[in-house]
Amino acid sequence: VNTANELVVGLQDRAYPIHIEYGCLSNIGQDLAMRNIANRYCIISDETVAKLYGDVVLKSIQQNNQHGEILTFPAGEASKNLALFAKLCSELAQRGFDRKDAIIALGGGVTGDLAGFIAASYLRGIAFVQIPTTLLAQVDSSVGGKTGVDIPEGKNLVGAFYQPKAVYIDTSVLNTLPRDEFIGGMAEVIKYGVIRDADFFEYILNNRDGAIGLDKNILGKIIHTCCQIKADVVAEDEQETDLRRILNYGHTIGHAVEAVSKFSIIHGKAVAIGMVAAARIAVRKQLLSKEDCERIYKILNEYNLPTEIPKEFDRNLIKKYLSTDKKIVAGKISYVLPTKVGEVVITSDVDDSIIEEIITG
Ligand SMILES: NC(=O)c1ccc[n+]([C@@H]2O[C@H](COP(=O)([O-])OP(=O)(O)OC[C@H]3O[C@@H](n4cnc5c(N)ncnc54)[C@H](O)[C@@H]3O)[C@@H](O)[C@H]2O)c1
Ligand SMILES: [Zn+2]
């Protein structure tokens, strides 16, 4: 494994590397052995990803004289629940996994969140490694230690902060990722540009064809930059008391749109709609120039991401979901609003009349 492609999440004694390299999947066993992370590994993966990449990872572990096995579950958000959490914990116990062993999450955000929560809970916590395979997981969910499951009352309502020992990102796996999933992940990529890095924003805009065409070098640079930003933000505010909240840009209205669509609009597309809405709120509050709002709108358009709440959506229902947002503090909804490309503020000082105006369109 080439260490030139490595970043570090600076969390003192819990610091960990993020390794980004095209084709690194088959070398992970060697790196795990070198880092001496565990005696025995349980790869947890959904059935789709296990079929595609389970054997490569397993072989690489075995070739380095370590023990590995795979546990699978049905692909999709519906699997991120407490019943499956319990079932997989039982399976680990029956197979005799102990404190010195580790869990490897191989898959998208669903796998990372579920397997991470299992790692945080099983025997009160065992070592855990992330191998994210969707663009969303590679730039967002695999870094930062948020783990958990959904309950009928809402998404991600049960979980824990639990950091992995290492994150391995093989960008070649994106070649098999469904197109829509890739485009959805690009919304989160664009989010990083808007909240933290104007040069990166320009880079994404200027390299659209390369990114969409899965150009190795361009994707490598994009994922590296996103992970660096996320690592910096998490190192400064692990438990989301302050700075980390900027990562929720586009997510307040985005989550409401996602819910009203009954999740037929995928997360990234809903976030794209939410980012434009937040930018328009910022213009309305004279925090952002019309030109910068237009640039945010334009970049999302360039990546074929939606920018408007579908006409047929019930605006009252959207408002209802907004008022149940998890991030509400003392009855006030807080919004992450851009002040220019590359910078945001967090405020709960947004009149209902402005929200009404923006979501009505
Ligand atoms: N922990 C966090 O900080 C955080 C952040 C953002 C999102 N999330 C969570 O992430 C989840 C969404 O993650 P997701 O979008 O990755 O969904 P996902 O894990 O369901 O993956 C999407 C689909 O792509 C398939 N897939 C994955 N990798 C593939 C590959 N390389 N080739 C072919 N198919 C592949 C999967 O089988 C699945 O069907 C949500 O539950 C969300 O709450 C967590
Ligand atoms: Zn998101």
Short mmCIF file of C-alpha atoms and ligand atoms in Angstrom, two decimals, residues 140 188 251 267 271, ligand 2:
data_model
loop_
_atom_site.label_atom_id
_atom_site.label_comp_id
_atom_site.label_asym_id
_atom_site.label_seq_id
_atom_site.Cartn_x
_atom_site.Cartn_y
_atom_site.Cartn_z
CA ASP A 140 -18.94 11.35 3.98
CA GLU A 188 -22.25 15.86 -0.98
CA HIS A 251 -29.86 18.84 4.87
CA HIS A 267 -30.71 11.49 -0.28
CA VAL A 271 -29.75 17.57 -0.43
ZN ZN B 2 -25.98 13.79 3.44
#
